[in-house]
Short mmCIF file of C-alpha atoms in Angstrom, two decimals:
data_model
loop_
_atom_site.label_atom_id
_atom_site.label_comp_id
_atom_site.label_asym_id
_atom_site.label_seq_id
_atom_site.Cartn_x
_atom_site.Cartn_y
_atom_site.Cartn_z
CA MET A 1198 2.64 8.21 21.36
CA THR A 1199 0.47 5.27 21.81
CA ARG A 1200 -1.97 4.79 24.67
CA HIS A 1201 0.14 2.29 25.70
CA GLU A 1202 3.14 4.05 25.75
CA THR A 1203 1.27 7.10 27.39
CA ILE A 1204 0.35 4.93 30.35
CA ALA A 1205 3.57 4.10 31.02
CA ALA A 1206 5.25 7.51 30.45
CA GLU A 1207 2.15 8.87 33.12
CA THR A 1208 3.11 6.52 35.70
CA GLY A 1209 7.21 6.72 35.16
CA ALA A 1210 6.82 2.82 35.61
CA GLN A 1211 9.57 1.02 33.79
CA ALA A 1212 8.21 -2.40 31.86
CA VAL A 1213 10.84 -5.06 33.01
CA LEU A 1214 9.02 -7.87 31.61
CA SER A 1215 7.15 -7.78 28.11
CA ALA A 1216 5.41 -10.06 25.36
CA ARG A 1217 6.03 -8.57 22.16
CA ASN A 1218 3.31 -9.69 19.35
CA VAL A 1219 3.17 -13.12 21.24
CA ALA A 1220 0.94 -15.54 19.31
CA LYS A 1221 0.15 -19.22 20.69
CA SER A 1222 -2.18 -22.08 18.89
CA TYR A 1223 -2.96 -25.21 19.70
CA GLY A 1224 -4.09 -27.39 16.55
CA SER A 1225 -6.96 -25.48 15.09
CA VAL A 1226 -7.40 -23.20 18.51
CA GLN A 1227 -5.72 -19.84 18.36
CA ALA A 1228 -5.19 -19.26 22.18
CA LEU A 1229 -2.96 -15.80 21.65
CA LYS A 1230 -3.48 -13.68 18.75
CA GLY A 1231 -0.20 -11.21 18.80
CA VAL A 1232 -0.49 -9.94 22.44
CA ASN A 1233 1.61 -6.98 23.75
CA PHE A 1234 1.70 -7.14 27.52
CA ASP A 1235 4.30 -5.19 29.85
CA VAL A 1236 4.73 -5.97 33.34
CA ARG A 1237 6.00 -2.78 35.47
CA ARG A 1238 8.58 -2.34 37.97
CA GLY A 1239 7.16 -2.50 41.96
CA GLU A 1240 3.45 -2.69 40.60
CA VAL A 1241 0.23 -4.91 40.29
CA THR A 1242 -0.92 -5.71 36.61
CA THR A 1243 -3.94 -7.44 37.11
CA LEU A 1244 -4.90 -9.27 33.78
CA PHE A 1245 -8.64 -9.94 33.32
CA GLY A 1246 -10.57 -12.00 31.17
CA GLU A 1247 -13.14 -15.06 30.33
CA ASN A 1248 -11.96 -18.84 30.91
CA GLY A 1249 -10.31 -19.42 27.45
CA ALA A 1250 -9.53 -15.63 26.61
CA GLY A 1251 -5.72 -16.62 27.08
CA LYS A 1252 -4.55 -15.28 30.50
CA SER A 1253 -3.42 -18.45 31.84
CA THR A 1254 -1.31 -19.24 28.34
CA LEU A 1255 -0.08 -15.95 28.27
CA MET A 1256 1.69 -16.25 31.89
CA LYS A 1257 3.09 -19.96 31.07
CA ILE A 1258 4.95 -18.12 28.19
CA LEU A 1259 6.14 -15.41 30.34
CA SER A 1260 7.20 -17.88 32.95
CA GLY A 1261 9.03 -20.25 30.68
CA VAL A 1262 6.11 -23.20 31.01
CA ILE A 1263 5.11 -23.43 27.39
CA GLN A 1264 7.16 -21.26 24.48
CA PRO A 1265 5.35 -19.13 22.15
CA THR A 1266 4.22 -20.05 18.17
CA SER A 1267 5.58 -16.49 17.61
CA GLY A 1268 6.50 -13.41 19.04
CA GLU A 1269 9.41 -12.70 21.62
CA ILE A 1270 9.73 -12.24 25.48
CA VAL A 1271 11.88 -9.17 26.66
CA LEU A 1272 13.59 -8.90 30.21
CA ASP A 1273 15.21 -5.83 31.12
CA GLY A 1274 15.31 -4.42 27.49
CA ALA A 1275 16.71 -7.57 26.06
CA PRO A 1276 14.91 -10.75 24.11
CA VAL A 1277 15.04 -13.63 25.77
CA HIS A 1278 14.11 -17.50 25.36
CA PHE A 1279 12.78 -19.82 28.07
CA ASP A 1280 13.24 -23.70 27.43
CA SER A 1281 11.75 -24.08 30.81
CA ALA A 1282 10.27 -22.57 34.17
CA ALA A 1283 13.34 -23.44 35.59
CA GLU A 1284 15.18 -21.41 33.62
CA ALA A 1285 12.72 -18.44 33.89
CA ARG A 1286 12.92 -19.18 37.58
CA ASP A 1287 16.47 -18.08 37.34
CA MET A 1288 15.88 -15.00 36.09
CA GLY A 1289 13.97 -14.07 38.80
CA ILE A 1290 10.65 -14.86 37.21
CA SER A 1291 8.25 -17.33 39.46
CA ILE A 1292 4.72 -18.02 38.98
CA ILE A 1293 1.72 -19.29 41.61
CA HIS A 1294 -0.59 -21.71 38.68
CA GLN A 1295 -4.27 -21.80 39.36
CA GLU A 1296 -4.27 -25.57 39.72
CA LEU A 1297 -2.14 -26.65 42.46
CA SER A 1298 1.10 -28.57 41.70
CA LEU A 1299 1.96 -29.99 45.08
CA ALA A 1300 3.37 -33.59 46.03
CA PRO A 1301 0.34 -34.43 48.11
CA ASN A 1302 2.28 -37.65 49.55
CA MET A 1303 5.27 -34.96 50.86
CA ASN A 1304 5.42 -32.94 53.78
CA VAL A 1305 4.91 -28.89 53.51
CA ARG A 1306 8.73 -28.36 53.73
CA ASP A 1307 9.81 -30.86 50.86
CA ASN A 1308 7.13 -29.24 48.56
CA VAL A 1309 8.47 -25.62 49.23
CA PHE A 1310 11.82 -26.81 48.35
CA MET A 1311 11.46 -29.15 45.43
CA GLY A 1312 14.15 -29.19 43.08
CA ARG A 1313 16.21 -26.68 44.53
CA GLU A 1314 17.05 -28.09 48.19
CA ILE A 1315 19.37 -26.10 50.21
CA MET A 1316 22.74 -28.10 50.16
CA GLY A 1317 24.80 -28.67 53.21
CA PRO A 1318 28.30 -30.00 53.72
CA THR A 1319 26.68 -33.37 54.23
CA GLY A 1320 23.64 -33.26 52.01
CA VAL A 1321 20.25 -31.62 52.15
CA ASN A 1322 20.30 -29.22 55.18
CA TYR A 1323 16.72 -30.20 56.26
CA ALA A 1324 17.16 -27.88 59.49
CA GLU A 1325 17.41 -24.56 57.42
CA GLU A 1326 14.65 -25.79 54.84
CA GLY A 1327 12.23 -26.28 57.97
CA ARG A 1328 13.24 -22.79 59.47
CA GLN A 1329 12.68 -20.86 56.28
CA THR A 1330 9.11 -23.16 55.68
CA ARG A 1331 7.97 -22.04 59.18
CA ALA A 1332 9.16 -18.41 58.51
CA LEU A 1333 7.28 -18.57 55.00
CA MET A 1334 3.97 -19.59 56.40
CA ARG A 1335 4.14 -17.29 59.63
CA GLU A 1336 4.40 -14.53 57.21
CA LEU A 1337 1.43 -15.63 55.73
CA GLU A 1338 -0.23 -15.84 58.78
CA GLU A 1339 -0.56 -19.70 59.08
CA ASP A 1340 1.20 -21.70 61.57
CA ILE A 1341 1.74 -24.97 60.00
CA ASP A 1342 4.39 -27.31 60.83
CA PRO A 1343 6.62 -27.74 58.02
CA LEU A 1344 6.50 -31.67 58.57
CA THR A 1345 2.92 -31.89 57.79
CA PRO A 1346 2.09 -34.28 54.53
CA VAL A 1347 0.57 -31.66 52.40
CA GLU A 1348 -2.61 -34.23 51.51
CA GLU A 1349 -3.82 -33.35 55.45
CA LEU A 1350 -4.31 -29.97 54.67
CA ARG A 1351 -7.59 -28.59 53.49
CA LEU A 1352 -7.45 -26.55 49.83
CA GLY A 1353 -7.04 -22.98 51.53
CA GLN A 1354 -3.92 -24.33 53.41
CA GLN A 1355 -2.78 -26.00 50.28
CA GLN A 1356 -3.19 -22.92 48.26
CA LEU A 1357 -0.95 -21.17 50.98
CA VAL A 1358 1.69 -23.73 50.84
CA GLU A 1359 1.65 -23.06 46.62
CA ILE A 1360 2.31 -19.32 47.42
CA ALA A 1361 4.72 -19.79 50.13
CA ARG A 1362 7.24 -21.75 47.21
CA ALA A 1363 6.87 -19.12 44.82
CA LEU A 1364 8.21 -16.32 47.63
CA SER A 1365 10.58 -18.42 48.68
CA VAL A 1366 12.23 -18.18 45.34
CA ASP A 1367 12.84 -14.31 46.22
CA ALA A 1368 11.72 -13.61 42.62
CA ARG A 1369 11.64 -10.13 41.35
CA ILE A 1370 8.62 -10.67 38.87
CA LEU A 1371 5.96 -12.85 40.44
CA ILE A 1372 2.68 -14.27 38.66
CA MET A 1373 -0.21 -15.07 40.50
CA ASP A 1374 -2.88 -17.00 38.38
CA GLU A 1375 -6.16 -17.22 40.72
CA PRO A 1376 -4.38 -16.89 44.23
CA THR A 1377 -7.45 -16.59 46.08
CA SER A 1378 -9.76 -19.23 44.49
CA ALA A 1379 -9.39 -21.35 47.55
CA LEU A 1380 -8.63 -18.67 50.23
CA SER A 1381 -10.96 -17.37 52.98
CA ALA A 1382 -11.53 -13.88 53.23
CA SER A 1383 -9.02 -13.48 56.17
CA GLU A 1384 -6.42 -15.62 54.36
CA VAL A 1385 -7.12 -13.10 51.26
CA GLU A 1386 -6.17 -10.10 53.71
CA VAL A 1387 -2.97 -11.63 54.68
CA LEU A 1388 -1.96 -12.41 51.05
CA PHE A 1389 -2.67 -8.85 49.80
CA LYS A 1390 -0.76 -7.39 53.11
CA VAL A 1391 2.22 -9.58 51.37
CA ILE A 1392 1.55 -8.27 47.99
CA HIS A 1393 1.91 -4.68 49.30
CA ASP A 1394 5.05 -5.77 51.03
CA LEU A 1395 6.64 -7.14 47.88
CA LYS A 1396 5.63 -4.10 45.74
CA ALA A 1397 7.57 -1.98 48.27
CA ARG A 1398 10.48 -4.32 47.98
CA GLY A 1399 10.25 -3.84 44.11
CA VAL A 1400 8.55 -7.02 43.25
CA SER A 1401 6.47 -6.58 39.69
CA ILE A 1402 3.40 -8.69 40.39
CA VAL A 1403 1.02 -10.10 37.55
CA TYR A 1404 -2.17 -10.74 39.20
CA ILE A 1405 -5.07 -12.74 37.79
CA SER A 1406 -8.27 -13.00 39.28
CA HIS A 1407 -12.05 -13.76 38.61
CA HIS A 1408 -13.06 -11.75 41.86
CA LEU A 1409 -13.30 -8.73 40.18
CA GLU A 1410 -14.00 -6.54 43.14
CA GLU A 1411 -11.24 -8.00 45.19
CA ALA A 1412 -8.55 -7.62 42.63
CA LEU A 1413 -9.78 -3.90 42.20
CA GLN A 1414 -8.14 -3.34 45.84
CA ILE A 1415 -4.59 -4.32 44.74
CA THR A 1416 -4.21 -3.31 41.16
CA ASP A 1417 -1.91 -0.27 39.46
CA HIS A 1418 -2.94 -1.26 36.01
CA ALA A 1419 -5.57 -3.73 34.74
CA VAL A 1420 -5.52 -5.22 31.18
CA VAL A 1421 -8.36 -7.19 29.70
CA LEU A 1422 -7.74 -10.30 27.21
CA ARG A 1423 -10.68 -11.57 25.21
CA ASP A 1424 -10.60 -14.46 22.82
CA GLY A 1425 -6.71 -14.15 22.70
CA THR A 1426 -6.59 -10.33 21.70
CA MET A 1427 -5.94 -7.34 24.48
CA THR A 1428 -8.88 -5.81 24.12
CA ALA A 1429 -8.28 -2.90 26.54
CA ARG A 1430 -5.79 -1.67 29.21
CA ALA A 1431 -6.20 1.59 31.56
CA PRO A 1432 -4.19 2.52 34.77
CA ARG A 1433 -6.66 2.20 38.13
CA ARG A 1434 -7.81 5.50 38.07
CA GLU A 1435 -9.71 4.95 34.87
CA ILE A 1436 -11.33 1.75 35.94
CA ASP A 1437 -14.14 0.20 37.71
CA LEU A 1438 -16.50 -2.66 37.94
CA GLU A 1439 -18.17 -1.69 34.90
CA TRP A 1440 -15.52 -1.28 32.71
CA ILE A 1441 -13.93 -4.67 33.43
CA VAL A 1442 -17.40 -6.52 33.00
CA HIS A 1443 -17.96 -4.21 29.55
CA ASN A 1444 -14.59 -5.01 28.04
CA MET A 1445 -14.60 -8.60 28.94
CA VAL A 1446 -18.59 -9.72 28.24
CA GLY A 1447 -20.06 -6.52 26.72
CA ASP A 1448 -23.14 -4.80 27.93
CA ASN A 1449 -25.37 -7.79 28.13
CA PHE A 1450 -24.30 -9.75 31.42
CA ASP A 1451 -26.76 -11.18 33.90
CA LEU A 1452 -25.69 -13.75 36.44
CA GLY A 1453 -29.31 -14.62 36.25
CA SER A 1454 -32.31 -14.96 38.86
CA PRO A 1455 -34.51 -17.66 40.34
CA PRO A 1456 -36.42 -19.54 37.68
CA ARG A 1457 -40.14 -18.43 37.64
CA GLY A 1458 -43.40 -19.90 36.35
CA HIS A 1459 -43.22 -23.61 37.72
CA GLU A 1460 -44.38 -25.76 40.26
CA MET A 1461 -41.98 -27.54 42.86
CA GLY A 1462 -42.55 -30.77 43.26
CA ALA A 1463 -42.08 -33.01 46.33
CA PRO A 1464 -38.65 -33.21 48.55
CA ALA A 1465 -35.82 -34.93 46.25
CA LEU A 1466 -33.49 -34.58 48.79
CA SER A 1467 -34.00 -34.82 52.57
CA ILE A 1468 -31.42 -34.62 54.99
CA ARG A 1469 -32.62 -35.54 58.44
CA ASP A 1470 -30.40 -34.82 61.81
CA LEU A 1471 -26.97 -35.54 59.96
CA VAL A 1472 -24.01 -35.60 62.18
CA LEU A 1473 -20.40 -35.99 60.99
CA PRO A 1474 -17.68 -36.12 63.62
CA ASP A 1475 -14.64 -33.93 63.01
CA PRO A 1476 -11.70 -36.04 62.60
CA ASN A 1477 -9.55 -33.12 63.85
CA ARG A 1478 -11.06 -32.42 66.81
CA PRO A 1479 -12.09 -35.36 68.91
CA GLY A 1480 -15.53 -34.92 70.57
CA ARG A 1481 -16.72 -32.42 68.02
CA ASN A 1482 -19.00 -32.66 64.94
CA VAL A 1483 -17.88 -30.74 62.06
CA VAL A 1484 -21.65 -31.35 60.81
CA ASP A 1485 -24.02 -31.09 63.65
CA GLY A 1486 -27.80 -32.21 63.86
CA VAL A 1487 -28.21 -30.47 60.17
CA SER A 1488 -31.92 -30.96 58.54
CA LEU A 1489 -32.77 -30.03 55.10
CA ASP A 1490 -35.28 -30.60 52.26
CA ILE A 1491 -34.68 -29.73 48.72
CA ARG A 1492 -37.65 -30.04 46.47
CA ALA A 1493 -37.70 -30.78 42.93
CA GLY A 1494 -37.23 -28.00 40.72
CA GLU A 1495 -35.78 -25.88 43.45
CA ILE A 1496 -32.47 -24.18 43.94
CA VAL A 1497 -31.16 -23.77 47.06
CA CYS A 1498 -27.86 -22.14 47.99
CA ILE A 1499 -25.91 -23.07 51.11
CA TYR A 1500 -23.67 -19.92 52.44
CA GLY A 1501 -20.99 -20.00 54.89
CA LEU A 1502 -17.86 -19.52 55.96
CA MET A 1503 -14.58 -21.60 55.91
CA GLY A 1504 -15.23 -24.44 58.35
CA ALA A 1505 -18.96 -23.92 58.36
CA GLY A 1506 -19.59 -27.37 57.54
CA ARG A 1507 -20.88 -26.86 53.97
CA THR A 1508 -18.56 -28.89 52.00
CA GLU A 1509 -18.51 -31.70 54.71
CA MET A 1510 -22.35 -32.03 54.55
CA LEU A 1511 -22.22 -32.45 50.85
CA GLU A 1512 -19.65 -34.86 50.70
CA CYS A 1513 -21.43 -36.94 53.13
CA ALA A 1514 -24.86 -36.60 50.93
CA ALA A 1515 -23.11 -37.71 48.16
CA GLY A 1516 -21.55 -41.01 50.01
CA ARG A 1517 -18.11 -39.85 50.11
CA VAL A 1518 -17.89 -39.58 54.09
CA ALA A 1519 -19.79 -41.99 56.22
CA ASN A 1520 -22.14 -39.85 58.62
CA SER A 1521 -22.72 -41.08 62.33
CA GLY A 1522 -26.09 -40.05 62.72
CA GLY A 1523 -29.16 -39.08 60.54
CA GLU A 1524 -30.30 -40.28 57.23
CA ILE A 1525 -30.14 -38.82 53.73
CA ARG A 1526 -33.24 -39.84 51.73
CA LEU A 1527 -33.51 -39.53 47.78
CA ASN A 1528 -37.23 -39.33 46.94
CA GLY A 1529 -38.29 -40.94 50.02
CA ALA A 1530 -36.03 -43.66 50.03
CA ASP A 1531 -33.08 -43.95 52.52
CA VAL A 1532 -29.50 -44.03 50.71
CA SER A 1533 -27.23 -43.44 53.69
CA GLY A 1534 -25.65 -46.88 53.08
CA LEU A 1535 -25.60 -46.77 49.39
CA SER A 1536 -21.66 -46.29 47.45
CA ILE A 1537 -21.24 -42.88 45.30
CA ALA A 1538 -21.81 -45.02 42.28
CA GLN A 1539 -24.98 -46.41 43.68
CA ARG A 1540 -25.97 -43.05 44.50
CA ILE A 1541 -25.25 -41.33 41.18
CA GLU A 1542 -27.07 -44.57 39.62
CA LYS A 1543 -30.12 -43.42 41.81
CA GLY A 1544 -29.66 -39.36 40.50
CA LEU A 1545 -27.96 -37.67 43.17
CA VAL A 1546 -24.57 -36.36 42.20
CA LEU A 1547 -21.85 -34.11 43.36
CA VAL A 1548 -19.71 -31.73 41.73
CA PRO A 1549 -16.72 -31.16 44.20
CA GLU A 1550 -14.85 -28.39 45.04
CA ASP A 1551 -11.41 -29.37 43.99
CA ARG A 1552 -11.51 -30.56 40.32
CA GLN A 1553 -8.09 -31.65 39.65
CA ARG A 1554 -8.07 -34.00 42.68
CA ASP A 1555 -11.89 -35.47 42.75
CA GLY A 1556 -13.24 -34.19 39.37
CA LEU A 1557 -11.11 -35.09 36.38
CA VAL A 1558 -8.72 -37.68 35.25
CA GLN A 1559 -5.84 -35.66 33.90
CA THR A 1560 -4.53 -38.75 31.60
CA MET A 1561 -8.18 -38.75 29.81
CA SER A 1562 -9.23 -36.72 27.18
CA VAL A 1563 -12.20 -34.08 27.27
CA GLY A 1564 -14.70 -36.20 26.13
CA GLU A 1565 -13.22 -39.33 28.22
CA ASN A 1566 -13.89 -37.17 31.16
CA LEU A 1567 -17.37 -35.86 30.22
CA SER A 1568 -18.52 -39.61 29.78
CA LEU A 1569 -16.99 -41.26 32.63
CA ALA A 1570 -19.77 -40.97 35.16
CA SER A 1571 -22.33 -42.03 32.13
CA ILE A 1572 -20.54 -45.28 30.98
CA GLY A 1573 -23.63 -47.39 31.75
CA ALA A 1574 -25.52 -45.42 29.26
CA PHE A 1575 -23.29 -46.56 26.28
CA THR A 1576 -21.57 -50.00 27.46
CA ARG A 1577 -23.23 -53.48 27.53
CA GLY A 1578 -20.97 -55.97 28.90
CA LEU A 1579 -17.82 -55.90 27.19
CA PHE A 1580 -19.12 -53.82 24.16
CA THR A 1581 -19.17 -49.94 23.90
CA SER A 1582 -21.30 -47.97 21.59
CA ARG A 1583 -18.85 -44.92 20.41
CA ARG A 1584 -22.05 -43.36 18.65
CA LYS A 1585 -23.85 -43.15 21.97
CA GLU A 1586 -20.50 -42.04 23.73
CA ARG A 1587 -20.06 -39.46 21.15
CA GLU A 1588 -23.63 -38.00 21.43
CA ILE A 1589 -23.32 -37.96 25.12
CA VAL A 1590 -19.78 -36.11 24.92
CA ASP A 1591 -21.33 -33.46 21.95
CA ARG A 1592 -24.41 -32.59 23.78
CA SER A 1593 -22.39 -32.15 26.97
CA ILE A 1594 -20.15 -29.82 25.23
CA ARG A 1595 -23.01 -27.76 23.70
CA GLU A 1596 -24.92 -27.61 26.84
CA VAL A 1597 -22.27 -26.46 29.32
CA THR A 1598 -20.65 -24.53 26.45
CA VAL A 1599 -16.98 -26.14 26.87
CA LYS A 1600 -14.27 -23.94 24.77
CA THR A 1601 -12.36 -27.05 23.34
CA ASP A 1602 -11.05 -28.42 20.08
CA GLY A 1603 -13.00 -31.34 20.30
CA GLY A 1604 -13.90 -34.10 23.01
CA GLY A 1605 -10.32 -35.98 21.70
CA ALA A 1606 -8.74 -32.80 23.43
CA PRO A 1607 -6.17 -33.41 26.12
CA ILE A 1608 -8.14 -32.53 29.48
CA GLY A 1609 -5.08 -30.29 30.34
CA SER A 1610 -5.14 -28.28 26.97
CA LEU A 1611 -8.30 -26.33 28.58
CA SER A 1612 -8.33 -23.41 30.70
CA GLY A 1613 -9.06 -23.92 34.39
CA GLY A 1614 -12.76 -22.53 34.13
CA ASN A 1615 -13.24 -24.63 31.08
CA GLN A 1616 -12.25 -27.76 33.20
CA GLN A 1617 -14.61 -26.70 35.69
CA LYS A 1618 -17.49 -26.88 33.22
CA VAL A 1619 -16.37 -30.39 32.22
CA VAL A 1620 -16.82 -31.64 35.63
CA ILE A 1621 -20.39 -29.93 35.81
CA GLY A 1622 -20.85 -31.50 32.34
CA LYS A 1623 -19.79 -35.02 33.58
CA MET A 1624 -22.56 -34.91 36.33
CA MET A 1625 -25.50 -33.31 34.29
CA ALA A 1626 -24.60 -35.89 31.47
CA THR A 1627 -25.91 -38.81 34.00
CA ARG A 1628 -29.49 -36.61 33.67
CA PRO A 1629 -29.45 -36.36 37.67
CA GLY A 1630 -32.70 -35.80 40.00
CA VAL A 1631 -30.63 -33.91 42.12
CA ILE A 1632 -27.24 -31.89 41.80
CA MET A 1633 -25.16 -30.62 44.62
CA LEU A 1634 -22.45 -28.23 43.40
CA ASP A 1635 -19.51 -27.21 46.24
CA GLU A 1636 -18.33 -23.70 45.20
CA PRO A 1637 -19.11 -24.27 41.45
CA SER A 1638 -17.84 -20.90 40.43
CA ARG A 1639 -14.30 -21.50 41.70
CA GLY A 1640 -12.10 -20.65 38.53
CA ILE A 1641 -14.95 -19.43 36.79
CA ASP A 1642 -15.17 -15.93 35.15
CA ILE A 1643 -18.33 -13.99 35.56
CA GLY A 1644 -19.66 -14.89 31.95
CA ALA A 1645 -19.04 -18.66 32.76
CA LYS A 1646 -20.59 -18.08 35.58
CA ALA A 1647 -23.70 -16.88 34.59
CA GLU A 1648 -23.78 -19.73 31.81
CA VAL A 1649 -23.57 -22.33 34.59
CA PHE A 1650 -26.33 -20.61 36.24
CA ARG A 1651 -28.36 -20.16 33.60
CA LEU A 1652 -28.18 -23.88 32.80
CA LEU A 1653 -28.98 -24.95 36.55
CA ALA A 1654 -31.88 -22.72 36.07
CA ASP A 1655 -33.11 -24.25 32.72
CA ALA A 1656 -32.84 -27.66 33.98
CA ALA A 1657 -34.77 -26.84 37.73
CA ARG A 1658 -37.58 -25.40 35.48
CA GLU A 1659 -38.01 -27.67 32.57
CA ARG A 1660 -37.31 -30.94 34.05
CA GLY A 1661 -37.53 -30.38 37.64
CA LEU A 1662 -34.02 -30.66 38.67
CA ALA A 1663 -33.43 -30.04 42.27
CA VAL A 1664 -30.36 -28.09 43.02
CA LEU A 1665 -28.28 -27.33 46.03
CA PHE A 1666 -25.14 -25.31 45.88
CA SER A 1667 -22.77 -23.98 48.20
CA THR A 1668 -20.71 -20.75 47.99
CA SER A 1669 -18.58 -18.13 49.86
CA GLU A 1670 -19.62 -15.52 47.51
CA VAL A 1671 -22.46 -14.09 48.78
CA ASN A 1672 -23.60 -12.15 45.60
CA GLU A 1673 -24.26 -15.79 44.18
CA CYS A 1674 -26.98 -16.24 46.95
CA LEU A 1675 -28.66 -13.51 45.56
CA SER A 1676 -28.66 -14.45 41.98
CA ILE A 1677 -30.47 -17.94 41.18
CA ALA A 1678 -31.65 -19.25 44.54
CA HIS A 1679 -35.11 -19.77 45.55
CA ARG A 1680 -33.88 -20.12 49.15
CA VAL A 1681 -30.23 -19.52 50.94
CA VAL A 1682 -29.27 -21.67 53.85
CA VAL A 1683 -26.65 -20.19 56.29
CA MET A 1684 -24.17 -22.52 57.75
CA ARG A 1685 -22.30 -21.75 60.99
CA ARG A 1686 -19.98 -23.82 62.99
CA GLY A 1687 -21.56 -27.38 61.35
CA ARG A 1688 -25.39 -25.91 62.00
CA ILE A 1689 -28.15 -24.60 59.86
CA SER A 1690 -27.92 -20.87 61.51
CA ALA A 1691 -30.74 -19.21 59.42
CA GLU A 1692 -32.83 -19.91 56.28
CA PHE A 1693 -33.91 -17.05 53.57
CA GLY A 1694 -36.39 -16.64 50.84
CA THR A 1695 -36.00 -14.36 47.60
CA GLY A 1696 -35.69 -10.78 48.86
CA THR A 1697 -33.21 -10.79 51.32
CA SER A 1698 -30.18 -8.63 51.94
CA LYS A 1699 -26.40 -9.13 51.74
CA GLU A 1700 -26.38 -7.89 55.03
CA GLN A 1701 -28.72 -10.38 56.85
CA ILE A 1702 -26.91 -13.38 55.21
CA MET A 1703 -23.51 -12.32 56.27
CA ALA A 1704 -24.83 -11.41 59.93
CA ALA A 1705 -26.26 -14.83 59.83
CA SER A 1706 -22.80 -16.42 59.39
CA GLY A 1707 -21.16 -14.33 62.06
CA GLU A 1708 -19.23 -12.32 59.05
CA SER A 1709 -19.20 -8.62 59.22
CA ALA A 1710 -20.42 -6.94 55.76
CA GLU A 1711 -17.94 -4.06 56.29
#
């Protein structure tokens, strides 16, 4: 008996959905190489792996989004073939994609029931759809009006709408690809309650997450993919964080540490008494009198809970929203009145949190996305130097280690983490003096996260890049940052140097370390 069969026999679990010797190729890139994978009834199978390991590709095959190059899918013991996600959904398989697939100009209700409207005698039964939508959102403890346009919701709320849409199908097999990437700690807790309830009802769940410790809380079985091949599988009692990291990236994993041995320069970015009104609460400020200096060669982490004002402060500094008070200075010069493009030209760039909406152009190739912000470097009037553009693209692919078939590959062919690397690479290609990154590790695995942090640390040490990044992962604050600045309710509540503790940081944010 194989180890795979032994695990199933020990648990008594029945495989309801299986991949058998599944392979998938995109040109010369082989995303999956003969993978065998089981989904067991009423249990959570967690799939771990680095970006580009093949996790999302496998899940898209299981849910009918794409078809395998070879191999077969078995449902309830019989081979099946799905020509579309709709066919898989009709068989009880639903997927929550890593990248949101909502229509932002439509309301919550219409997004939840898009393509499978509830019909009545006179047409669509909007009242019943609204009732069910409200019930689903309440189950997720998010009391959102079903008629609210999705574009008015923050990213975490949009993620919950995506989850509600999957739950509304009443699926018996639910695939969750990075469902918590935009959720706050309290929202994650609610989702885990929902998962436990679904398991009790016999629903089978496949769970993908780069938040390793978080995933261990709910998993029954763990499977690891590496370079398109399954490298390990084990029941929950046999796995821990060390087991996951070892099977994903080997024994030499290091998230990084603050760069040493170089002197920091004068303040490259100075934020003075910054005020930004809260558009949803008249009379209140989402950023309230924030002052902060980032020196050349320094790495500063902004930590805070959802709603602390981190994102708003960074977007204001980048020129995406206008401040009502205070000023932003770049190398001593006031840039408060400059456009986003003008600030980029002067060396101030932002890697946004929502890469799909704000960081990438989906109709462009990998290379076109990478070179988009540097267009002035290879364009003169109506003439473009393709050689210079290729040099920028090739250098960026190497520097941020994008796993791709080349600059001409469609951006949609990349994994979520590799798409995030493209966004970072695009801004780094402008050779900025100050780079701001809003949740740079969202959707990035631990190996890729270490690569990105090492890239930032090297740039800070070697060419004096000033780095300001925000995170809701407290462990990231303790990795490469020279300073940790904690925000709470729009203000800076504390500032720490190296050697601080996780408990001190969390306490300053108003969060419990329990």
